[in-house]
CSV table of C-alpha atoms in Angstrom, one decimal:
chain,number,residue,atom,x,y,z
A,1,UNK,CA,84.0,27.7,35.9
A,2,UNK,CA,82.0,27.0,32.8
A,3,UNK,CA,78.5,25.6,33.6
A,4,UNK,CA,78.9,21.9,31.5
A,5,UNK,CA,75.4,20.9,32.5
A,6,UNK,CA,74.4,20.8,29.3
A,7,UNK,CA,73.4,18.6,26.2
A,8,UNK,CA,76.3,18.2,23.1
A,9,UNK,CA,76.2,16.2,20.0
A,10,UNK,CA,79.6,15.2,20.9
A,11,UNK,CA,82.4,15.3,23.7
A,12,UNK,CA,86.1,15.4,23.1
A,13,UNK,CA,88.4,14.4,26.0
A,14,UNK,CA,91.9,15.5,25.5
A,15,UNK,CA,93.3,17.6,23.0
A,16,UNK,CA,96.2,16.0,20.8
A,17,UNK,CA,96.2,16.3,17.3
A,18,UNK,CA,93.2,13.2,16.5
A,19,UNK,CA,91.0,14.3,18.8
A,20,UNK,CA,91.9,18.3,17.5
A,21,UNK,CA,91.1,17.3,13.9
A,22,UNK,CA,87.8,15.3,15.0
A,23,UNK,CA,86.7,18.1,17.0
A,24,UNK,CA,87.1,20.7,14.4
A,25,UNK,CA,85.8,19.0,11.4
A,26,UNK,CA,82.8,17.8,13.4
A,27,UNK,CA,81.9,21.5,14.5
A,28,UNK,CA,82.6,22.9,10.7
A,29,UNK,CA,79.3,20.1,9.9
A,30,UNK,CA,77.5,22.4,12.8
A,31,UNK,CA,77.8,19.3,15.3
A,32,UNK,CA,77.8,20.7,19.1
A,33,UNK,CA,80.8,20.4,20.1
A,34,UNK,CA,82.5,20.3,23.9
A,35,UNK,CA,86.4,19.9,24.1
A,36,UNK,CA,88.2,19.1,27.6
A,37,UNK,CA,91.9,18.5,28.9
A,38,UNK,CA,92.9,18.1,31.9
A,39,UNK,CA,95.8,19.9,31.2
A,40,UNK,CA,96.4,23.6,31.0
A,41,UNK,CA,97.8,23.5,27.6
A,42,UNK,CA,96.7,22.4,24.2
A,43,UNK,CA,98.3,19.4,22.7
A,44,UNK,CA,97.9,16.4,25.3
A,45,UNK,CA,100.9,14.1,23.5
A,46,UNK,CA,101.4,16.2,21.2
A,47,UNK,CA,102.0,19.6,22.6
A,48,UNK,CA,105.1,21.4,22.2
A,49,UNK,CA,106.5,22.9,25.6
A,50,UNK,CA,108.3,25.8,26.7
A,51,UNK,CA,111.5,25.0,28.7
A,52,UNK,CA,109.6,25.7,32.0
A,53,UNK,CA,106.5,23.6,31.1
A,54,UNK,CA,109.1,20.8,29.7
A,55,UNK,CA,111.1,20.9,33.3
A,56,UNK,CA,107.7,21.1,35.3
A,57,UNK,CA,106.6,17.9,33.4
A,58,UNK,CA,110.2,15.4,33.7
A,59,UNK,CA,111.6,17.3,36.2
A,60,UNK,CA,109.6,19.0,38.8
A,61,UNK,CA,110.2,21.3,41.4
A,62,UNK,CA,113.5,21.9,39.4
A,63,UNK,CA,114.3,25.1,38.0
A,64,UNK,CA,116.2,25.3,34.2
A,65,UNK,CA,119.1,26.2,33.5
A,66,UNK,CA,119.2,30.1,33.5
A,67,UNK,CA,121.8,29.4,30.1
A,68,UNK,CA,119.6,27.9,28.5
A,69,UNK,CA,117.5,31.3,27.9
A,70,UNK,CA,113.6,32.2,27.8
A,71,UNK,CA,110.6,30.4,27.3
A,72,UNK,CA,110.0,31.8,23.9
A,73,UNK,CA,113.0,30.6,22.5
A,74,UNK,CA,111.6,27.0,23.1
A,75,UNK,CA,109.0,24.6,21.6
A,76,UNK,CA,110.1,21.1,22.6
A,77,UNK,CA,107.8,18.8,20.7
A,78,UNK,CA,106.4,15.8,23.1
A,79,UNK,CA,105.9,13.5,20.3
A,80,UNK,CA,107.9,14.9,16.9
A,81,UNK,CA,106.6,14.2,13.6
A,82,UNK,CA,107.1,15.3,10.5
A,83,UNK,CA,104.8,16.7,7.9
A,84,UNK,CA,105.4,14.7,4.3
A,85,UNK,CA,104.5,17.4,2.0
A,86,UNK,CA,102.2,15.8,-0.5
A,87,UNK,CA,100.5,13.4,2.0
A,88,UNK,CA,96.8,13.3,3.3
A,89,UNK,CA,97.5,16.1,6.0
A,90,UNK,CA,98.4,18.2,4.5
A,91,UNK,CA,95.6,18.4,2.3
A,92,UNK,CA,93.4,18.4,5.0
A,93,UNK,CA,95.1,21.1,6.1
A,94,UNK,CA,95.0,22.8,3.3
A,95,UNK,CA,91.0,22.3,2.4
A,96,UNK,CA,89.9,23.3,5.8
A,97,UNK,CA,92.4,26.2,5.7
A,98,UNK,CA,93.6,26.3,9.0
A,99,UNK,CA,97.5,26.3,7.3
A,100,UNK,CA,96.3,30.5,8.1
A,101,UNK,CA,96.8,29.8,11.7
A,102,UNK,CA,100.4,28.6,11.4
A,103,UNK,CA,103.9,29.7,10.0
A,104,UNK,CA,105.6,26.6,7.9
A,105,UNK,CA,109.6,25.6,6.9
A,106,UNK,CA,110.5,23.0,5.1
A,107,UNK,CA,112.7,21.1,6.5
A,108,UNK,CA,116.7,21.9,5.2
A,109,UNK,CA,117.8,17.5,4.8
A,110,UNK,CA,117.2,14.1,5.7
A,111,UNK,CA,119.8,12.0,7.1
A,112,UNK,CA,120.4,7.9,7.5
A,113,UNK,CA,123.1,6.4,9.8
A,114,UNK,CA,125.6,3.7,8.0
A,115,UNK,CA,127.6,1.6,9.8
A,116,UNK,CA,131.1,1.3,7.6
A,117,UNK,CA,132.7,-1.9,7.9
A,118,UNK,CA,136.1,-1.4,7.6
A,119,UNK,CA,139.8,-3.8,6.7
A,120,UNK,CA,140.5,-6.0,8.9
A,121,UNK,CA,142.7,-4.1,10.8
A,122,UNK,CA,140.3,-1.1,11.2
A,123,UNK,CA,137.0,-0.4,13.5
A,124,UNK,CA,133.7,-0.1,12.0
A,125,UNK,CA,132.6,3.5,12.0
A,126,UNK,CA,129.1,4.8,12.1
A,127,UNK,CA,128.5,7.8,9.2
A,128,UNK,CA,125.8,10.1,9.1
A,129,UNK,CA,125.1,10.8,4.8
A,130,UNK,CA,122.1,12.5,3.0
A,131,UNK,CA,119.1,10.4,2.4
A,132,UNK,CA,119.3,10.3,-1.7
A,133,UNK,CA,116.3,10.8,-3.3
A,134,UNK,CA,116.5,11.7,-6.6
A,135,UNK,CA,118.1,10.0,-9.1
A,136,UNK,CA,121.3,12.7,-9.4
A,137,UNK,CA,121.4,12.9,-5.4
A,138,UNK,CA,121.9,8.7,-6.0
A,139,UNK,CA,125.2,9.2,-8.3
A,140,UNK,CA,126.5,11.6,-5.6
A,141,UNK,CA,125.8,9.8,-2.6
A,142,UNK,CA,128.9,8.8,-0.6
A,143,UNK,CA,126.7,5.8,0.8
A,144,UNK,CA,127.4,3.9,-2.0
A,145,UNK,CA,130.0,2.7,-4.2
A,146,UNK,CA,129.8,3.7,-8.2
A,147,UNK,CA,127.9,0.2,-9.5
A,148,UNK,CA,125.6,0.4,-6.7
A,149,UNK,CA,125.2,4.2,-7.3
A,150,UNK,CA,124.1,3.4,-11.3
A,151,UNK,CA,121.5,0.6,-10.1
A,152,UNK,CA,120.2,3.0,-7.7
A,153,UNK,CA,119.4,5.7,-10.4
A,154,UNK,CA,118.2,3.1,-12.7
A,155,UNK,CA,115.6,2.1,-10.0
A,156,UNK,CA,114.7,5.9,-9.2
A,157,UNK,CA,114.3,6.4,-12.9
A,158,UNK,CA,112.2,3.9,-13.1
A,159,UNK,CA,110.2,5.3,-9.7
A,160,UNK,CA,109.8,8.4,-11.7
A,161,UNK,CA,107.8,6.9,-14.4
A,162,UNK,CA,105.5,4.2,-12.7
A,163,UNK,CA,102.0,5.3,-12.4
A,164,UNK,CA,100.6,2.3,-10.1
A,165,UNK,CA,97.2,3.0,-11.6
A,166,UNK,CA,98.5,2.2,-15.0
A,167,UNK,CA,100.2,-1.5,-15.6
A,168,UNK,CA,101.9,-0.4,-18.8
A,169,UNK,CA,104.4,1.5,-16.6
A,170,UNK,CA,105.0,-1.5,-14.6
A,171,UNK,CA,107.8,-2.8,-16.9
A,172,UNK,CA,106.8,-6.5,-16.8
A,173,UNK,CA,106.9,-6.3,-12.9
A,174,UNK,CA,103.7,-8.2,-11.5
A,175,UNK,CA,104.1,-5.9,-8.9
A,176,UNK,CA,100.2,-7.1,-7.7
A,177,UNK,CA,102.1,-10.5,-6.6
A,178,UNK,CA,105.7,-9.7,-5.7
A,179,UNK,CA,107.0,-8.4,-2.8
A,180,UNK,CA,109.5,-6.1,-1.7
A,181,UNK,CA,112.4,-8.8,-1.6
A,182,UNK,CA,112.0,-9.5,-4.8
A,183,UNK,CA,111.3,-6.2,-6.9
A,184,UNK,CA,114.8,-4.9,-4.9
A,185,UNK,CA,116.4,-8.1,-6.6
A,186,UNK,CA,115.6,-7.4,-10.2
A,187,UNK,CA,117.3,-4.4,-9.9
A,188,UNK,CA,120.1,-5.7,-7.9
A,189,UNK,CA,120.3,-3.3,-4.9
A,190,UNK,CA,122.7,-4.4,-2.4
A,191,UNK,CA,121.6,-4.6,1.5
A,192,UNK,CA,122.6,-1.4,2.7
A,193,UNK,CA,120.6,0.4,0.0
A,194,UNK,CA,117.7,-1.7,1.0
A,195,UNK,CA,118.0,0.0,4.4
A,196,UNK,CA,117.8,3.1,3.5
A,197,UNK,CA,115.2,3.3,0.6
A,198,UNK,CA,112.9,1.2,3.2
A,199,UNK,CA,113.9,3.1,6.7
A,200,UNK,CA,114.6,6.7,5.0
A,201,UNK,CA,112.4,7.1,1.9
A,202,UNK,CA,109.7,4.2,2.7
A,203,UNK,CA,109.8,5.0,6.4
A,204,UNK,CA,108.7,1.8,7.7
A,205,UNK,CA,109.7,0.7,11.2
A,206,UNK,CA,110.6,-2.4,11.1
A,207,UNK,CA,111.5,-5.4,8.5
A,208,UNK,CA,108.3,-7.1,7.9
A,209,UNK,CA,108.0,-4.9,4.7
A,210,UNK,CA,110.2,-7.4,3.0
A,211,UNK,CA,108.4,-9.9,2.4
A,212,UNK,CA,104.8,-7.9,1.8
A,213,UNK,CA,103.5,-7.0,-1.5
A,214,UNK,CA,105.5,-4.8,-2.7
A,215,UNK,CA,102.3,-2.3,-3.5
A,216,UNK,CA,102.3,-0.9,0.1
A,217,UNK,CA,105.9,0.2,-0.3
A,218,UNK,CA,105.8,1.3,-3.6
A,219,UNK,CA,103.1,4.0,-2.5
A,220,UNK,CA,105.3,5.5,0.0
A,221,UNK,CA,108.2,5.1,-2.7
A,222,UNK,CA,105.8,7.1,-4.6
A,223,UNK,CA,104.8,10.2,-1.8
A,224,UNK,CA,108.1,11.0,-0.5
A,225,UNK,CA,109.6,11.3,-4.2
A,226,UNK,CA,106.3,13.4,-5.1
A,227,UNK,CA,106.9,15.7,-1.5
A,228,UNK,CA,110.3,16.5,-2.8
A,229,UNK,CA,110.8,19.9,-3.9
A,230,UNK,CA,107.0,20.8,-4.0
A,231,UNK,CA,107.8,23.1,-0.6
A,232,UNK,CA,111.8,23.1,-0.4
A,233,UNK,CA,114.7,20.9,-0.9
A,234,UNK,CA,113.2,18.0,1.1
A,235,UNK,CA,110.1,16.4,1.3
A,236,UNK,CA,109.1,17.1,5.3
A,237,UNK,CA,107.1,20.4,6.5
A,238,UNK,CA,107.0,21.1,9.9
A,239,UNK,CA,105.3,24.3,11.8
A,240,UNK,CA,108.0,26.8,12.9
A,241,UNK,CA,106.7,27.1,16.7
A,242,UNK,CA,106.4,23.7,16.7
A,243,UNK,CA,104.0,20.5,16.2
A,244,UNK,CA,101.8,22.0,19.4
A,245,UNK,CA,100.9,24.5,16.5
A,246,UNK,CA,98.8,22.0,14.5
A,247,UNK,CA,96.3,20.6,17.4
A,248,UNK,CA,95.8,24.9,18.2
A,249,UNK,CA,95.4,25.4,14.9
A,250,UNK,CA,92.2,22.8,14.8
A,251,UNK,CA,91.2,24.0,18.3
A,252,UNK,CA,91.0,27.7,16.5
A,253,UNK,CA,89.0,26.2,13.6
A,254,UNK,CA,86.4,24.5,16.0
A,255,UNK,CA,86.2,27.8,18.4
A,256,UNK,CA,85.0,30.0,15.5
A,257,UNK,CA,82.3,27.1,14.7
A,258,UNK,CA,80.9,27.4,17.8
A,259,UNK,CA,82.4,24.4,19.8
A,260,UNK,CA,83.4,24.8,24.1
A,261,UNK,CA,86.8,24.4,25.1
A,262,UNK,CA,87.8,23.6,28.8
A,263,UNK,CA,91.2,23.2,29.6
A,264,UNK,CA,92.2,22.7,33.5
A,265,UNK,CA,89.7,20.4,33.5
A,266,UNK,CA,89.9,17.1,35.0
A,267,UNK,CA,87.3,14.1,33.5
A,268,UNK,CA,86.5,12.3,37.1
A,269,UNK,CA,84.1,9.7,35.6
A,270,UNK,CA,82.7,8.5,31.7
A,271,UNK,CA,79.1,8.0,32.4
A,272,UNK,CA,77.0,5.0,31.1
A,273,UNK,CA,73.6,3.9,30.9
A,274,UNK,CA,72.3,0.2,31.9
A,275,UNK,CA,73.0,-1.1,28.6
A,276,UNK,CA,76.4,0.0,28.7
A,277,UNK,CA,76.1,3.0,26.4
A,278,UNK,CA,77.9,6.4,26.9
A,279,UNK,CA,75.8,9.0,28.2
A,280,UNK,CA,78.3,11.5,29.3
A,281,UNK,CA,81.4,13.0,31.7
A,282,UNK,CA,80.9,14.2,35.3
A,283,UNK,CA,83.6,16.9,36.6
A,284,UNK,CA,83.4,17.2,40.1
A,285,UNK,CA,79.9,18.6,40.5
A,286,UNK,CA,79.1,19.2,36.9
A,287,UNK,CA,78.1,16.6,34.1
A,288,UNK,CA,78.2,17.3,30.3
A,289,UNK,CA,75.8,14.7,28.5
A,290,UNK,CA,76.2,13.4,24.5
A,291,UNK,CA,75.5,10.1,22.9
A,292,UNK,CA,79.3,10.0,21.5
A,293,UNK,CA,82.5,10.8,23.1
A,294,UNK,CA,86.1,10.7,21.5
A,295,UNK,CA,89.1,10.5,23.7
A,296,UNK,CA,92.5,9.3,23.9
A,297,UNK,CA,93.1,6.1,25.8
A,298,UNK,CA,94.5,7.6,29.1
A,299,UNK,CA,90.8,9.2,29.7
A,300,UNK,CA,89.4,5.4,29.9
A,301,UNK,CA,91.9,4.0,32.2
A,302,UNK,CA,90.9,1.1,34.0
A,303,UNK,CA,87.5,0.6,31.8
A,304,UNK,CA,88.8,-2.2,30.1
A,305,UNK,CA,87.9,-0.1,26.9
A,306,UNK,CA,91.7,0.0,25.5
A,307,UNK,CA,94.5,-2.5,24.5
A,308,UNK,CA,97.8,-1.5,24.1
A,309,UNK,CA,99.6,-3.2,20.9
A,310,UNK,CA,102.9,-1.6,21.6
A,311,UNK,CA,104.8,0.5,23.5
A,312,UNK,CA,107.4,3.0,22.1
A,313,UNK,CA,110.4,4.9,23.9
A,314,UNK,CA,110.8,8.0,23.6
A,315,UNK,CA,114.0,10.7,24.6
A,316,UNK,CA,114.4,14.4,24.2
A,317,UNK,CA,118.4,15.2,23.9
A,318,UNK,CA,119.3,18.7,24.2
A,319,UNK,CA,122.4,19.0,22.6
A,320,UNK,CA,125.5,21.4,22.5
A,321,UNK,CA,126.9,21.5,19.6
A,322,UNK,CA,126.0,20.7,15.8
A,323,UNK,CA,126.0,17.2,14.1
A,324,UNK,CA,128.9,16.8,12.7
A,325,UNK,CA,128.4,15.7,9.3
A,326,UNK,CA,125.4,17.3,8.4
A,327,UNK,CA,126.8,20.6,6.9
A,328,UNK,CA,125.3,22.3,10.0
A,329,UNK,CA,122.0,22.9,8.7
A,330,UNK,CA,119.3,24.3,10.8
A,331,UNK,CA,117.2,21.5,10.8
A,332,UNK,CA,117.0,18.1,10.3
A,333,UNK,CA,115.8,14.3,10.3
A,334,UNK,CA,118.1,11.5,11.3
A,335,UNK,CA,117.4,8.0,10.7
A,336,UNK,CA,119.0,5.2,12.5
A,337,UNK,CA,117.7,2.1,10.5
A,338,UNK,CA,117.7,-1.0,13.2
A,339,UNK,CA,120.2,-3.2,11.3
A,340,UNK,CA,122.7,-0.5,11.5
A,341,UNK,CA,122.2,-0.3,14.9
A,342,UNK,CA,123.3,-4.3,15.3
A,343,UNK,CA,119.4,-4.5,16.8
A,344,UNK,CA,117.7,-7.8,15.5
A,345,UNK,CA,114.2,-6.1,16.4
A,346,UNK,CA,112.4,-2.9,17.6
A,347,UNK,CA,111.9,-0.1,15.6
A,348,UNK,CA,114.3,3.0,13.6
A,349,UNK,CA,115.1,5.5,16.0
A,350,UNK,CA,114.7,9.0,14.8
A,351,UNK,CA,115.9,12.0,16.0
A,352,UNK,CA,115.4,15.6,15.0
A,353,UNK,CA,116.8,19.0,15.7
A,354,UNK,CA,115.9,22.6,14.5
């Protein structure tokens, strides 16, 4: 093994995509950089896994499925996200260039799930439809009927043109005092469309949005209208070997700077001095000293250093067949806004495939 015993400007514990960025743009400003894991892959949370590695992690001692084929035919991402393709990573991605490392697609649609109410003699029916996000996609969308459709344009129209810098866009909206609630009621949008434009195109999680300033929002309004069609027909990028790709990528980047990376290695203790100060890691015999160390929470477990503020669930369906509804294209985002759902709290659920 690697001889730690040794000073560094800065230790990294665990290599998800934070402490992957960190670590790379520290070693680019010539900072010493040392870069553990305790696992024997990159990614920590976000890693993407081969089907072996993914059954050895939720299922072990079990073998998969021969069917389900080779390893390289899988990158099961831990945590998925995707990439909006005007947002701030992107360009960070961009300016540090480590987009070189990695192979990109855009992403073919997003998707929202409506509940249809139906007579009275008929069940309500859950539809899958295109997320609209253009003012054409609106008059086409089967999510809502041809009124609704008309105020929708109007509002994307009206997207289009505001520059939130400049007030004279703003059409007599205060929009430094409003919120949400009320912007959506000058231009009439009924409740389901709501749901959408604030679980699909504003992606928040939850329905506190509402009654914010309606500034917040209105940013997001403004990114995922801006993402679309910059890349492809829809606003998400994503890496094609997966999201494991990214915190490699930054890994790469911090390598060729000169920074250490360790993986198989666990942290058995965070050293302190008397006044409480980090002063390093110890692993097993070995200890790497630095007057800063960046970690994920898991590394600090039982320091009383962390405190959760929520807990999210999180499943990974394989499925065996297509969705219907969604014109069987290769990949996709589904949103399932809470409401829909008949769920009073908790966050949108959202699901991906490629």
């Amino acid at each position: 093994s690697l001889d730690m015993n040794e000073e560094y400007d800065v230790i990294v514990l665990g290599t998800g995509l934070k402490e992957c960025i960190l670590s790379g743009l520290l070693s680019v400003k010539g900072k010493k950089v040392l870069h553990l894991d305790r696992n024997s892959y990159y990614g920590a949370e976000t890693a993407s896994l081969n089907i072996t590695n993914l059954w050895a992690m939720f299922r072990p001692g079990v073998e998969p499925p021969k069917e389900y084929g080779h390893n390289r035919d899988w990158n099961v991402d831990l945590i998925p996200k995707f990439i909006m393709a005007d947002g701030k990573l992107v360009k960070m991605l961009l300016h540090t260039k480590v987009t070189r490392y990695l192979e990109w697609k855009c992403i073919d649609a997003s998707y929202v799930l409506q509940a249809q109410k139906g007579g009275m003699f008929s069940n309500a029916k859950n539809v899958i439809c295109k997320v609209p996000a253009t003012d054409t996609e609106a008059l086409k969308s089967p999510l809502m009927g041809l009124f609704e459709k008309k105020r929708l344009r109007t509002f994307y129209i009206w997207l289009d043109k505001l520059n939130l810098e400049d007030p004279k866009t703003w059409e007599g909206n205060d929009l430094r005092n409003m919120t949400m609630a009320q912007l959506f009621k000058k231009y009439s949008l009924e409740e389901n469309t709501i749901d959408f434009l604030g679980h699909a195109v504003a992606l928040h999680r939850n329905e506190a949005y509402i009654q914010q300033p309606c500034l917040d929002t209105l940013v997001r309004f403004k990114l995922y209208v801006e993402s679309m069609g910059k890349y492809g027909l829809s606003p998400f990028l994503y890496p094609v070997y997966g999201l494991g790709g990214l915190p490699e990528s930054f890994s790469r980047l911090c390598a060729i700077h000169g920074g250490t990376y360790m993986l198989n290695t666990p942290v058995d203790e965070v050293l302190f001095n008397e006044k409480g100060q980090v002063t390093g890691v110890r692993s097993g015999e070995q200890t790497a000293r630095a007057p800063l160390i960046i970690c994920d929470p898991s590394y600090v477990k039982g320091l009383n250093k962390t405190k959760p503020v929520g807990k999210v669930i999180r499943a990974i369906c394989i499925m065996d067949h297509p969705i219907p509804n969604t014109d069987n294209v290769p990949s996709i985002q589904i949103i399932l806004p809470q409401k829909q759902l008949n769920r009073s709290s908790g966050k949108c659920a959202y699901t991906n495939t490629s």
